[in-house]
Coordinates of C-alpha atoms and ligand atoms in Angstrom, one line a residue:
M8 CA 0.0 -0.1 0.0
R9 CA 1.1 3.5 -0.7
W10 CA 0.2 4.8 2.8
K11 CA 2.9 6.9 4.1
Q12 CA 1.6 10.1 2.3
G13 CA -2.0 9.5 3.6
R14 CA -3.7 11.6 6.2
R15 CA -3.6 10.4 10.0
S16 CA -6.8 10.0 11.9
T17 CA -7.0 11.5 15.5
N18 CA -9.3 8.7 16.4
V19 CA -6.8 6.1 17.6
E20 CA -6.4 5.5 21.1
D21 CA -3.1 3.8 22.0
R22 CA -3.5 1.7 25.0
R23 CA -0.7 -0.9 24.5
G24 CA 1.3 -1.9 27.3
R25 CA -1.0 -0.5 29.8
G26 CA -3.2 -3.4 31.2
V27 CA -6.5 -3.1 32.7
S28 CA -7.2 -1.9 36.4
R29 CA -7.4 -4.9 38.3
G30 CA -7.4 -3.4 41.6
V31 CA -10.7 -1.7 40.8
A32 CA -12.4 -4.9 39.9
I33 CA -11.3 -6.5 43.0
G34 CA -13.0 -3.9 45.2
G35 CA -10.6 -1.1 45.3
G36 CA -8.7 0.6 48.2
G37 CA -8.1 -1.3 51.5
L38 CA -10.6 -4.1 50.8
G39 CA -9.1 -4.7 47.4
L40 CA -5.8 -4.9 49.2
L41 CA -7.0 -7.4 51.9
V42 CA -8.7 -9.6 49.3
V43 CA -5.4 -9.8 47.3
V44 CA -3.5 -10.8 50.4
V45 CA -6.0 -13.3 51.2
I46 CA -6.2 -14.8 47.8
A47 CA -2.1 -14.8 47.5
L48 CA -2.0 -16.7 50.7
L49 CA -4.6 -19.2 49.4
L50 CA -2.9 -19.7 46.4
G51 CA 0.4 -20.0 48.3
V52 CA 1.7 -17.1 46.4
D53 CA 4.0 -14.3 47.9
P54 CA 1.4 -11.5 48.5
T55 CA 3.9 -8.8 47.5
Q56 CA 4.3 -10.3 44.2
L57 CA 0.6 -9.8 43.3
L58 CA 0.5 -6.4 45.0
T59 CA 3.1 -5.2 42.6
D60 CA 1.0 -6.1 39.7
V61 CA -2.0 -4.5 41.2
S62 CA -0.4 -1.1 41.9
S63 CA 1.4 -1.2 38.5
T64 CA -1.9 -1.8 36.7
Q65 CA -3.6 0.8 38.8
V66 CA -1.0 3.4 37.9
D67 CA -1.2 2.3 34.1
S68 CA -5.1 2.6 34.3
S69 CA -4.6 6.5 35.7
Q70 CA -2.2 7.0 32.8
S71 CA -4.6 5.7 30.2
S72 CA -6.9 8.7 30.7
A73 CA -4.3 10.7 28.5
P74 CA -3.4 8.6 25.6
P75 CA -0.3 9.9 23.6
P76 CA -0.9 11.0 20.1
P77 CA -0.7 8.1 17.4
G78 CA 2.1 8.1 15.3
Q79 CA 4.5 6.7 17.8
D80 CA 5.8 4.0 15.7
E81 CA 5.3 2.4 12.1
A82 CA 2.5 0.0 13.4
S83 CA 0.4 2.8 15.0
D84 CA 1.1 5.2 12.1
F85 CA -0.3 2.7 9.5
V86 CA -3.5 1.9 11.6
S87 CA -4.0 5.7 11.8
V88 CA -3.6 6.1 8.0
V89 CA -6.1 3.3 7.4
L90 CA -8.6 4.6 9.7
A91 CA -8.4 8.0 8.2
D92 CA -9.0 6.5 4.6
T93 CA -12.1 4.6 6.2
E94 CA -13.3 8.0 7.6
D95 CA -12.6 9.8 4.2
T96 CA -14.5 7.0 2.5
W97 CA -17.5 6.6 4.6
K98 CA -18.3 10.3 5.1
P99 CA -19.4 11.2 1.6
L100 CA -21.1 7.8 1.2
F101 CA -23.1 8.7 4.3
R102 CA -23.9 12.0 3.1
D103 CA -25.1 10.8 -0.4
M104 CA -27.6 8.6 1.8
G105 CA -28.7 11.9 3.6
K106 CA -26.9 10.7 7.0
T107 CA -24.0 11.6 8.9
Y108 CA -21.1 9.5 9.5
V109 CA -19.8 9.5 13.2
E110 CA -16.3 8.5 13.2
P111 CA -15.3 5.4 15.2
K112 CA -12.5 5.4 17.8
L113 CA -9.7 2.7 17.3
V114 CA -8.3 1.3 20.4
L115 CA -4.9 -0.5 20.2
F116 CA -4.1 -2.7 23.0
T117 CA -2.0 -5.5 24.2
G118 CA -2.9 -8.5 26.5
E119 CA -6.2 -7.5 27.3
V120 CA -8.5 -4.6 27.1
R121 CA -11.8 -3.3 28.9
S122 CA -14.6 -2.2 26.6
A123 CA -18.4 -1.2 26.8
C124 CA -18.7 -4.8 25.8
G125 CA -16.7 -6.3 28.7
L126 CA -13.4 -7.5 29.4
A127 CA -11.6 -8.9 26.4
D128 CA -8.5 -10.5 25.8
A129 CA -6.2 -10.7 22.7
A130 CA -7.4 -14.3 21.8
V131 CA -10.9 -13.0 20.7
G132 CA -9.0 -11.3 17.8
P133 CA -10.0 -7.8 16.7
F134 CA -13.5 -6.8 17.3
Y135 CA -15.9 -3.9 17.2
C136 CA -17.9 -2.9 20.1
P137 CA -21.3 -1.0 19.3
G138 CA -21.8 -0.1 23.1
D139 CA -19.1 2.5 22.8
Q140 CA -18.5 2.5 19.0
K141 CA -14.9 1.7 19.2
V142 CA -12.8 -0.8 17.0
Y143 CA -10.5 -2.8 19.2
L144 CA -7.1 -4.1 17.7
D145 CA -4.5 -6.2 19.2
M146 CA -1.4 -5.9 17.3
S147 CA -0.5 -9.6 18.0
F148 CA -3.5 -10.5 15.8
Y149 CA -1.4 -9.2 12.9
A150 CA 1.7 -11.4 13.8
D151 CA -1.1 -14.5 13.6
L152 CA -2.4 -13.2 10.4
K153 CA 1.3 -13.5 8.8
N154 CA 2.5 -16.5 10.8
R155 CA -0.4 -18.7 11.7
F156 CA -3.0 -17.9 9.1
K157 CA -0.2 -17.3 6.3
A158 CA -1.7 -14.0 5.2
P159 CA 1.0 -11.5 5.1
G160 CA 1.0 -7.9 3.7
D161 CA -0.1 -4.4 4.7
F162 CA -3.4 -4.6 3.0
A163 CA -4.3 -7.9 4.8
Q164 CA -3.9 -5.8 7.8
A165 CA -6.1 -2.9 6.2
Y166 CA -8.7 -5.3 5.3
I167 CA -9.1 -6.3 8.9
I168 CA -9.8 -2.7 10.0
G169 CA -12.1 -2.0 6.9
H170 CA -14.0 -5.1 8.1
E171 CA -14.4 -4.0 11.9
V172 CA -15.2 -0.4 10.6
G173 CA -17.9 -2.2 8.6
H174 CA -19.6 -3.5 11.7
H175 CA -19.7 0.2 12.8
V176 CA -21.2 1.2 9.4
Q177 CA -23.9 -1.6 10.2
T178 CA -24.5 0.2 13.6
L179 CA -25.0 3.4 12.4
L180 CA -27.2 2.3 9.8
G181 CA -29.3 0.8 12.2
I182 CA -28.9 -2.8 10.7
S183 CA -27.0 -4.3 13.6
G184 CA -29.8 -3.3 16.2
D185 CA -32.4 -4.8 13.6
L186 CA -30.3 -8.0 13.3
H187 CA -30.3 -8.4 17.1
Q188 CA -34.0 -8.1 17.3
E189 CA -34.3 -10.7 14.6
K190 CA -32.3 -13.1 16.2
A191 CA -34.2 -13.4 19.6
G192 CA -36.1 -16.5 20.1
K193 CA -34.5 -18.4 17.1
S194 CA -32.6 -21.4 17.1
K195 CA -29.0 -21.5 17.3
A196 CA -28.5 -22.5 13.5
M197 CA -30.9 -19.6 12.5
Q198 CA -28.9 -17.2 14.6
N199 CA -25.5 -18.2 13.2
E200 CA -27.0 -17.7 9.9
I201 CA -27.9 -14.2 10.6
S202 CA -24.5 -13.9 12.1
V203 CA -22.9 -15.1 9.2
R204 CA -25.0 -12.7 6.7
Q205 CA -23.8 -9.8 9.2
E206 CA -20.4 -10.8 8.9
L207 CA -20.2 -11.0 5.1
Q208 CA -21.9 -7.6 4.7
A209 CA -18.9 -6.2 6.9
D210 CA -16.6 -7.9 4.4
C211 CA -18.5 -6.4 1.6
F212 CA -18.1 -2.9 3.4
A213 CA -14.5 -3.6 3.6
G214 CA -14.4 -4.0 -0.1
V215 CA -16.6 -0.6 -0.4
W216 CA -13.8 0.9 1.3
A217 CA -10.8 -0.5 -0.7
H218 CA -12.7 0.6 -3.8
H219 CA -12.7 4.0 -2.8
A220 CA -9.1 3.9 -1.2
S221 CA -8.0 2.5 -4.7
R222 CA -10.1 4.8 -7.1
V223 CA -10.1 8.0 -5.3
R224 CA -6.8 8.1 -3.3
N225 CA -4.8 5.7 -5.2
L226 CA -3.7 3.9 -1.9
L227 CA -3.4 0.7 -3.2
E228 CA -0.6 -1.1 -5.4
A229 CA 0.1 -4.4 -7.2
G230 CA -0.7 -7.3 -5.1
D231 CA -2.7 -5.4 -2.5
I232 CA -6.0 -6.9 -3.4
E233 CA -4.5 -10.4 -3.5
E234 CA -3.3 -9.6 0.1
G235 CA -6.9 -8.7 1.3
L236 CA -8.2 -11.7 -0.4
G237 CA -5.7 -13.8 1.3
A238 CA -6.8 -12.6 4.7
A239 CA -10.6 -13.2 3.8
T240 CA -9.7 -16.7 2.6
A241 CA -7.4 -17.5 5.8
I242 CA -9.9 -16.2 8.3
G243 CA -13.0 -17.9 6.9
D244 CA -14.7 -20.3 9.5
D245 CA -14.4 -23.4 7.6
R246 CA -10.5 -22.8 7.3
L247 CA -10.1 -22.0 10.9
Q248 CA -12.4 -24.9 12.0
M249 CA -10.5 -27.1 9.7
Q250 CA -7.2 -26.0 11.3
A251 CA -8.4 -26.1 14.8
R252 CA -9.9 -29.4 14.9
G253 CA -9.8 -31.1 11.3
Y254 CA -13.4 -30.9 10.3
V255 CA -16.1 -28.2 9.8
T256 CA -19.5 -27.9 11.1
P257 CA -21.6 -25.4 8.8
D258 CA -24.1 -25.0 11.2
S259 CA -21.7 -23.4 13.7
F260 CA -20.3 -20.8 11.1
T261 CA -20.7 -17.3 12.2
H262 CA -18.4 -15.6 9.8
G263 CA -19.0 -17.4 6.6
T264 CA -16.7 -19.8 4.4
S265 CA -13.6 -18.6 2.8
A266 CA -15.3 -18.4 -0.5
Q267 CA -18.2 -16.3 0.9
R268 CA -16.0 -13.7 2.2
V269 CA -13.9 -13.5 -0.7
K270 CA -17.1 -13.2 -2.7
W271 CA -18.6 -10.6 -0.8
F272 CA -15.2 -8.6 -0.6
K273 CA -15.1 -8.7 -4.2
I274 CA -18.8 -7.4 -4.6
G275 CA -18.0 -4.3 -2.3
L276 CA -14.7 -3.9 -4.1
E277 CA -16.0 -3.8 -7.7
T278 CA -19.1 -1.8 -7.1
G279 CA -18.0 0.5 -4.2
E280 CA -21.5 0.9 -3.2
V281 CA -23.3 0.2 0.0
K282 CA -26.6 -0.9 -1.6
A283 CA -24.6 -3.9 -3.6
C284 CA -23.8 -5.2 -0.1
D285 CA -27.2 -6.7 0.6
T286 CA -26.2 -10.0 2.2
Y287 CA -29.8 -10.4 4.0
S288 CA -32.3 -11.0 0.9
G289 CA -30.8 -13.5 -1.4
G290 CA -28.2 -16.6 -1.4
I291 CA -25.0 -15.9 0.0
Ligands
LIG415 ZN1 -16.9 -9.3 12.1

């Protein structure tokens, strides 16, 4: 990607290396301290060891109220440019629909993170939380993408951001809320099917972003699309399930197969249009 010249977003929150406040979760203050000591003694651990961790994470959490500006290193700089490009894509598209695009925040974290959707650790992968309208991205996922899922390349990384921002678009358009209601009372298989359609639409929206990044701002270079398709293929449910346990169970798919993800990413990429991303009415 030709990203170095791109605009930087002001919506990146860098919480890497900060941890989350465990002291507060335990009860805070003197009671928290007592609980830690008791737990430590029960576990047969030296209490001062745990207390060091608690006090250091408490200091960390107080620091997190004033995050440093993004662009401290190349990784966060890259994320900031991709996020800015999604903003530049979706703002005019929303304007065309007579709506206003509210820019999401993107939180970079390591280890685990507290969001309006609860406490999450890096194992869940990148995610979007509708409750606080933030995208959460653990940089270790990018290493996984390259090493474990064999999908290297900067555009593979950008595609993930495009997909999560796609969930934000679904939230702003009211789609996510509607689907949430539709799922109520349905069987697990039906709920999964709705989830798959929602995920495929986010892939399609990532394609819409890639279309505009490429046509309007010339951000993409040769090989980028293949990197994005590689990522879409690598993180399809069928591929992930096959890697994890050697067989696939379609009813439990919540993101779609590799072929479906590639198909919908391409539809968004080729058309650049929101309305082309209707994954709900027909076959997928
Ligand atoms: Zn998703």
